[in-house]
mmCIF file of C-alpha atoms in Angstrom:
data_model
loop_
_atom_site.group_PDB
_atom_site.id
_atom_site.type_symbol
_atom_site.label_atom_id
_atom_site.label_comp_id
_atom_site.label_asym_id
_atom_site.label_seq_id
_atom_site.Cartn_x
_atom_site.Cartn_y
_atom_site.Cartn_z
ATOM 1 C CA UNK A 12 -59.183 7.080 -34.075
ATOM 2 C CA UNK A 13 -56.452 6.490 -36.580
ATOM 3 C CA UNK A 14 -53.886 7.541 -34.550
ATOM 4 C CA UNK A 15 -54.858 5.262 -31.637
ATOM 5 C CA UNK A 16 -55.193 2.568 -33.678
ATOM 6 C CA UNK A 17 -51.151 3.727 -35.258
ATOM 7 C CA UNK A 18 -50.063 3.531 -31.934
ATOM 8 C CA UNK A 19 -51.774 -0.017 -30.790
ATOM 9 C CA UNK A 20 -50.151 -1.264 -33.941
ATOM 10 C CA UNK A 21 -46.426 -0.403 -33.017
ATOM 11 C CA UNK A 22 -46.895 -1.203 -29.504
ATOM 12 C CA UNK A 23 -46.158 -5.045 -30.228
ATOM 13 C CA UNK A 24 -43.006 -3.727 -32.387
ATOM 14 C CA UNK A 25 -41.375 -1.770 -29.670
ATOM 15 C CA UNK A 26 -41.852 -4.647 -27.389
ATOM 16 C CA UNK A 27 -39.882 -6.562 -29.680
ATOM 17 C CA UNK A 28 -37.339 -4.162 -30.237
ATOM 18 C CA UNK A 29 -36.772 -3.903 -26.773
ATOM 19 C CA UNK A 30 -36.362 -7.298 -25.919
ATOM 20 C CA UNK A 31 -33.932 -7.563 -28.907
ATOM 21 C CA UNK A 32 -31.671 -5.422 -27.540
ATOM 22 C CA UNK A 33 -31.906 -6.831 -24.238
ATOM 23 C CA UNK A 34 -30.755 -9.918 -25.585
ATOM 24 C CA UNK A 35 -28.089 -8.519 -28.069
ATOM 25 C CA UNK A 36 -26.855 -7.257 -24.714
ATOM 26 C CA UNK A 37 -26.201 -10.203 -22.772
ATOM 27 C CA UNK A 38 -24.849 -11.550 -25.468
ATOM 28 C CA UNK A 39 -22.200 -9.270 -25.815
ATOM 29 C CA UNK A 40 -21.507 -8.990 -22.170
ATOM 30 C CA UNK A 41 -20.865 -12.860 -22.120
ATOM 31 C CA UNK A 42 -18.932 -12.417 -24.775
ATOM 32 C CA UNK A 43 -16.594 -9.704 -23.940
ATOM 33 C CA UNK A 44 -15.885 -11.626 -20.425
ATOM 34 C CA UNK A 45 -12.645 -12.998 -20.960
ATOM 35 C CA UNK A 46 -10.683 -12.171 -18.036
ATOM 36 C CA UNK A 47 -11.779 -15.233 -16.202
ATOM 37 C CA UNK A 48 -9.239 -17.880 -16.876
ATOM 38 C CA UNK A 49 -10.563 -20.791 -18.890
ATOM 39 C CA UNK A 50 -9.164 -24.265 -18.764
ATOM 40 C CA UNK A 51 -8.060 -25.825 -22.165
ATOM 41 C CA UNK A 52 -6.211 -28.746 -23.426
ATOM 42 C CA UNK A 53 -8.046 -30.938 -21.220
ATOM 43 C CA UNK A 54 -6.653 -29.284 -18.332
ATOM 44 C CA UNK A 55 -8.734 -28.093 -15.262
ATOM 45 C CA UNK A 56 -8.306 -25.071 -13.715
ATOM 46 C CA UNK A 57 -9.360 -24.449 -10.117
ATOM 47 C CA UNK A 58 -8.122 -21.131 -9.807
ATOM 48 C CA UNK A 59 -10.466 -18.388 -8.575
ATOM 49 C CA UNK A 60 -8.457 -15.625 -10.344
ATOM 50 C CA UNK A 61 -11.107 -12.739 -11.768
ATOM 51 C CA UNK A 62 -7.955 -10.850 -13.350
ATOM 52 C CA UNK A 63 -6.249 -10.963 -16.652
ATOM 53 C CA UNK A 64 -2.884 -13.427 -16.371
ATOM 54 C CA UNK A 65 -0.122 -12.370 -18.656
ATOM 55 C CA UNK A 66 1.803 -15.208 -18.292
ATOM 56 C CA UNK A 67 -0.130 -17.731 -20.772
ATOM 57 C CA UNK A 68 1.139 -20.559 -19.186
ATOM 58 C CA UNK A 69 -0.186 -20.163 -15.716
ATOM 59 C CA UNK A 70 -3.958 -18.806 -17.230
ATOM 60 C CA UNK A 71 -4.562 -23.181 -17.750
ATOM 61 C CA UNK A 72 -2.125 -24.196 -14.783
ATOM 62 C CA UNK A 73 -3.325 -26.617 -12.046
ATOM 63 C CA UNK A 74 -2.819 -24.048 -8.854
ATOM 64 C CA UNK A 75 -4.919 -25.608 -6.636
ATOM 65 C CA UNK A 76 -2.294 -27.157 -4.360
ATOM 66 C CA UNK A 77 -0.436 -23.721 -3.639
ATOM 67 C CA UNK A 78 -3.473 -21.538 -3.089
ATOM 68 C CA UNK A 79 -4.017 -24.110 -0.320
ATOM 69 C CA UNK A 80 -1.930 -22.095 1.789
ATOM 70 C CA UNK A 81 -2.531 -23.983 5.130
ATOM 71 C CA UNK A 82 -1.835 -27.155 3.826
ATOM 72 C CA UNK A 83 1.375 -26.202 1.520
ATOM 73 C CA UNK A 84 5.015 -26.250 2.606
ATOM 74 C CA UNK A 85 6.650 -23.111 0.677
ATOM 75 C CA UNK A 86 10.202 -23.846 -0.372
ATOM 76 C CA UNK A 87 12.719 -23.158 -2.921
ATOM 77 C CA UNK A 88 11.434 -24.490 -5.560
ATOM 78 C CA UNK A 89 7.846 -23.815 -5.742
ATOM 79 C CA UNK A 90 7.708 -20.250 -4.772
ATOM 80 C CA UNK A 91 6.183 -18.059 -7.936
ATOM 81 C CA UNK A 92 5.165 -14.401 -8.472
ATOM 82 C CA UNK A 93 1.510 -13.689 -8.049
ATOM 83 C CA UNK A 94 -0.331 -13.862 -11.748
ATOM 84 C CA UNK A 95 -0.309 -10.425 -13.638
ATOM 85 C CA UNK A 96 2.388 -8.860 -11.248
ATOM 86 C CA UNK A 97 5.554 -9.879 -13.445
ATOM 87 C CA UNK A 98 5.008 -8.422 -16.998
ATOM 88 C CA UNK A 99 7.503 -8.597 -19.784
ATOM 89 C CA UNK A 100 9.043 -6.034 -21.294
ATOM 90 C CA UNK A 101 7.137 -4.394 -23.984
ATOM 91 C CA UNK A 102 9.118 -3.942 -27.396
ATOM 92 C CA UNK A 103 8.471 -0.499 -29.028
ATOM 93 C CA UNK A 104 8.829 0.068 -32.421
ATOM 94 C CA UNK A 105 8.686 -3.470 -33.729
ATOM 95 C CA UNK A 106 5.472 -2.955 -35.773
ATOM 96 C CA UNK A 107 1.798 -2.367 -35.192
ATOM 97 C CA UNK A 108 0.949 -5.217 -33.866
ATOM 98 C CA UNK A 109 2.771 -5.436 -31.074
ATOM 99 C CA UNK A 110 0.793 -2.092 -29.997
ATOM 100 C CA UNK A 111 3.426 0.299 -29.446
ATOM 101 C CA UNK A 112 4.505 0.559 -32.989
ATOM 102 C CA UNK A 113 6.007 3.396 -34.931
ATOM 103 C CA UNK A 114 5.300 6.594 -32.919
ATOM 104 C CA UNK A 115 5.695 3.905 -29.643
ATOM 105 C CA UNK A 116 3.098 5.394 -27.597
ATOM 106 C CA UNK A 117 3.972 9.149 -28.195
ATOM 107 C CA UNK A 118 1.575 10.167 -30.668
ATOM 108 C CA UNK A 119 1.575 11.769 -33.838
ATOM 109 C CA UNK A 120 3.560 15.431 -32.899
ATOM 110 C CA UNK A 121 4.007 17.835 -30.023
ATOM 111 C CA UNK A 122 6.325 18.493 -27.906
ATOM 112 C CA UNK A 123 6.403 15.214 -26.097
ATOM 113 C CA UNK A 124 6.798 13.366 -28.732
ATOM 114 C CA UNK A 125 10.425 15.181 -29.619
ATOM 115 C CA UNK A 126 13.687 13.361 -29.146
ATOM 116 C CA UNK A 127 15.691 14.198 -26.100
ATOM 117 C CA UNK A 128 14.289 15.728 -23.178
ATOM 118 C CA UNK A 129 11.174 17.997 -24.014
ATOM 119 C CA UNK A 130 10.996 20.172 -20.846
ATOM 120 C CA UNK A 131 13.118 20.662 -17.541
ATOM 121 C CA UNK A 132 12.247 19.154 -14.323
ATOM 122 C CA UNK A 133 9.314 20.940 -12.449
ATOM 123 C CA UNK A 134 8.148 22.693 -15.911
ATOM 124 C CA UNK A 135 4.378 23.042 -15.809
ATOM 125 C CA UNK A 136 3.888 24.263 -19.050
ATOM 126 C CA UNK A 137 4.115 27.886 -18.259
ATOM 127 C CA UNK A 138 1.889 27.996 -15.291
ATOM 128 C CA UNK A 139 3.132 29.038 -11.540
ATOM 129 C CA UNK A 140 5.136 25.407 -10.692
ATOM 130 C CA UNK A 141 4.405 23.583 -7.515
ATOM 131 C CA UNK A 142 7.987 24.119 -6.143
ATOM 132 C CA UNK A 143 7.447 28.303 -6.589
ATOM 133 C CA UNK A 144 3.835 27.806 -4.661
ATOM 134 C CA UNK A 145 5.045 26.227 -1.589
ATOM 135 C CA UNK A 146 6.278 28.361 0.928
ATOM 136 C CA UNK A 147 9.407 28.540 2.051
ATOM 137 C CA UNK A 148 11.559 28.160 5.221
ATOM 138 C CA UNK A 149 12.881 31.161 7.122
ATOM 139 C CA UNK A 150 16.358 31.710 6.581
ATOM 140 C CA UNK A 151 19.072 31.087 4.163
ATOM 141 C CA UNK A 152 19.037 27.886 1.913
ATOM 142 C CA UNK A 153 22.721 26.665 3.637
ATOM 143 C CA UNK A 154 22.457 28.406 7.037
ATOM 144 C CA UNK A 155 21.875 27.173 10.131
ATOM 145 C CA UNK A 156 19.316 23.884 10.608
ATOM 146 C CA UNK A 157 19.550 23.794 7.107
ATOM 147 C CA UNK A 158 22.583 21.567 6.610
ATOM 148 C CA UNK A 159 23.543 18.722 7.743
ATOM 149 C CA UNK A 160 27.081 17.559 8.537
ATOM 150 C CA UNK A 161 27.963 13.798 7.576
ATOM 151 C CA UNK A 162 31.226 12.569 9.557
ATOM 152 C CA UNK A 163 32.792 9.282 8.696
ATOM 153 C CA UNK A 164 31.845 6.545 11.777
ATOM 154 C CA UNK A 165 34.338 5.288 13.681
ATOM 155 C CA UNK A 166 33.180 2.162 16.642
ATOM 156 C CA UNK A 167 34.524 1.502 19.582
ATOM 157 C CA UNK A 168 35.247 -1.830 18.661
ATOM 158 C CA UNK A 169 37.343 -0.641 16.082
ATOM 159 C CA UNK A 170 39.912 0.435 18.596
ATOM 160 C CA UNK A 171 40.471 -2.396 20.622
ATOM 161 C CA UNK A 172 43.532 -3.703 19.370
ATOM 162 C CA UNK A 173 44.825 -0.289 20.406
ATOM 163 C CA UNK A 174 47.479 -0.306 23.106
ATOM 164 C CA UNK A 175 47.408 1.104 26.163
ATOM 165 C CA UNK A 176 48.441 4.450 26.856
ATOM 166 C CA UNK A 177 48.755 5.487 22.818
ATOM 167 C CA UNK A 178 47.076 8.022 20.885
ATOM 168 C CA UNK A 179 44.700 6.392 18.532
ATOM 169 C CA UNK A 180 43.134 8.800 15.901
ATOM 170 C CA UNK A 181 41.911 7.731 11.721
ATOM 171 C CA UNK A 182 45.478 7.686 9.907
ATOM 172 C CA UNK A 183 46.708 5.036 12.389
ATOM 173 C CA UNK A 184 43.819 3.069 12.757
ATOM 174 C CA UNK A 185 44.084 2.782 9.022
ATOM 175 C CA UNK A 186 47.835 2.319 8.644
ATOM 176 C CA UNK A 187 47.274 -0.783 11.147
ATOM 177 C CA UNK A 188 44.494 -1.770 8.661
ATOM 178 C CA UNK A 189 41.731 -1.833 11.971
ATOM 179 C CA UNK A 190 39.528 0.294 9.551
ATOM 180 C CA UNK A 191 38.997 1.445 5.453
ATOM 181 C CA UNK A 192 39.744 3.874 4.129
ATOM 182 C CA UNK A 193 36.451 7.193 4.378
ATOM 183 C CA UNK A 194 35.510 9.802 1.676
ATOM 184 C CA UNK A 195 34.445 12.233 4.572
ATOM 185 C CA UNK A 196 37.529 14.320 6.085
ATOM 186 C CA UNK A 197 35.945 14.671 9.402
ATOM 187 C CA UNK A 198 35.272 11.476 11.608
ATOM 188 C CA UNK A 199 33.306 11.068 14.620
ATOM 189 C CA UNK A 200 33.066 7.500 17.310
ATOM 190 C CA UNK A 201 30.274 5.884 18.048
ATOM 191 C CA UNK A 202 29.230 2.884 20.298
ATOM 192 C CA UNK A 203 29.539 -0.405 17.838
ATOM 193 C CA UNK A 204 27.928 -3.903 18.476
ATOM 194 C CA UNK A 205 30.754 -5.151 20.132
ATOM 195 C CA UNK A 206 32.143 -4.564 23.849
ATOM 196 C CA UNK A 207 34.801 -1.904 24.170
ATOM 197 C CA UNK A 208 37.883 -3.388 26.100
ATOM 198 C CA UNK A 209 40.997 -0.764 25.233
ATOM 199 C CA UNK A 210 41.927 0.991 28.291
ATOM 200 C CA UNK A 211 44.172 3.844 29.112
ATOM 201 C CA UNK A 212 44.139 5.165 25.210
ATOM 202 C CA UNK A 213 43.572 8.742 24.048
ATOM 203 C CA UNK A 214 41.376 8.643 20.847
ATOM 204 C CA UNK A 215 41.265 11.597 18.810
ATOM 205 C CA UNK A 216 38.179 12.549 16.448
ATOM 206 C CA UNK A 217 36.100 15.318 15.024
ATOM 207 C CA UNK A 218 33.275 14.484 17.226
ATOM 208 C CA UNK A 219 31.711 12.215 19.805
ATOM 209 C CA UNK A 220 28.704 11.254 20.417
ATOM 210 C CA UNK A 221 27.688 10.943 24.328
ATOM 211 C CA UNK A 222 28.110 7.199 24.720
ATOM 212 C CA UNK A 223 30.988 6.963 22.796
ATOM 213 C CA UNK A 224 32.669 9.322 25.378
ATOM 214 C CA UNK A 225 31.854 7.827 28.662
ATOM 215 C CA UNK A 226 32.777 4.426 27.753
ATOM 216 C CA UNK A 227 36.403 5.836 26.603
ATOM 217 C CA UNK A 228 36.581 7.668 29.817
ATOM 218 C CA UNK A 229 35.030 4.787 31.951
ATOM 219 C CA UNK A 230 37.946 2.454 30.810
ATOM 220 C CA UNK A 231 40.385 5.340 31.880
ATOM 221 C CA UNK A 232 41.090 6.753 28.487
ATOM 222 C CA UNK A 233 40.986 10.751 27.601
ATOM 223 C CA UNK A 234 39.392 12.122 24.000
ATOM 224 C CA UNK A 235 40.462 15.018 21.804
ATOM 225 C CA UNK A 236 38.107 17.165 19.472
ATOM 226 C CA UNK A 237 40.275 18.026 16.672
ATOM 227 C CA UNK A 238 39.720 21.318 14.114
ATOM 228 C CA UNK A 239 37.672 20.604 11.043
ATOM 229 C CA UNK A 240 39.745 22.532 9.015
ATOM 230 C CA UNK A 241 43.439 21.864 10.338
ATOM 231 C CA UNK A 242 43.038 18.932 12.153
ATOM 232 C CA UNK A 243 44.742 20.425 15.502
ATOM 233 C CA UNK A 244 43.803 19.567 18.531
ATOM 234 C CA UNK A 245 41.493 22.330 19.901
ATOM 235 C CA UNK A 246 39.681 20.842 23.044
ATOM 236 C CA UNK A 247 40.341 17.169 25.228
#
């Protein structure tokens, strides 16, 4: 009987326990809920923003009138960022209490937390890396549909102020100043925006792409493919 009558006395204390920490909580939940934006200084805020705002000034800023999107006209002068997506800069190293303080976020020791660069690109700290587990294509790295071959562009339009019956090719079309000067050796025409109105003209390039060529010959003029590597002509 004494250890019924134990337990019907300590019955009323758990109860109480219980609801004590219920309580403790909900207080601590209400307390710790402080990434709703709270209106100060006398200032309203109608924003239904459920996010932390970095920017301090726009946490107690009147927003009502641009989150009306139906009813605002968007201009110039009243476009902004959307809260929390423009942060500053964080300063590392200035102290602890700007939170990236002395070891500024790299910890204590190790090998990340070295000066210079720790480990080479695609190191996986000894383990088979991801570029050695993929497979790989058939054939060599620089053969065939494995490179690609970048030309300098030449338009049609470009050559319209060429006369008819000459031989337009990329040194005169730059000594007449029609085009800039290229990086790539090798040039090839394309169709540009603009119409194509030279006539009678042989054009000489590297390459042509199919449009390119039946304009030229549509308007009555001839092309050349010249050699990559000499620049002769090999085939017109």
């Amino acid at each position: 009987f004494s250890s019924i009558s134990h337990i019907e006395k300590t019955k009323p204390i758990t109860m109480i326990r219980s609801l004590l920490a219920v309580v403790g909580m909900a207080t601590m939940a209400a307390a710790f809920s402080s990434f709703t934006p709270r209106a100060s200084f006398g200032v309203a805020s109608t924003s239904s923003l459920s996010m932390k705002v970095f920017d301090w000034k726009r946490r107690t800023a009147d927003e009502s009138a641009l989150n009306d999107v139906e009813n605002t006209e968007f201009t110039f002068d009243n476009l902004k960022p959307a809260p929390g997506s423009r942060q500053q800069k964080k300063r590392k190293g200035r102290g602890i209490s700007a939170g990236q303080g002395a070891t500024c976020g790299f910890g204590m020791r190790g090998q990340k937390a070295r000066s210079g660069r720790p480990t080479r690109s695609g190191f996986e700290g000894g383990q088979q890396p991801l570029y050695r587990r993929l497979p790989k294509f058939v054939g060599r790295p620089m053969g065939p549909g494995h490179s690609k071959t970048i030309y300098n562009v030449i338009k049609l339009d470009e050559l319209n102020s060429a006369e008819a019956g000459s031989t337009v090719n990329f040194e005169g079309l730059l000594e007449t100043g029609a085009i800039t000067k290229s990086k790539y050796d090798i040039h090839k025409v394309v169709v540009g925006r603009e119409e194509f109105t030279a006539k009678d003209i042989t054009v000489q390039a590297h390459a042509f792409t199919k449009s390119a060529r039946a304009a030229i010959e549509a308007n009555g003029g001839k092309c050349e493919l010249l050699k990559a590597s000499t620049g002769e002509v090999i085939a017109a």
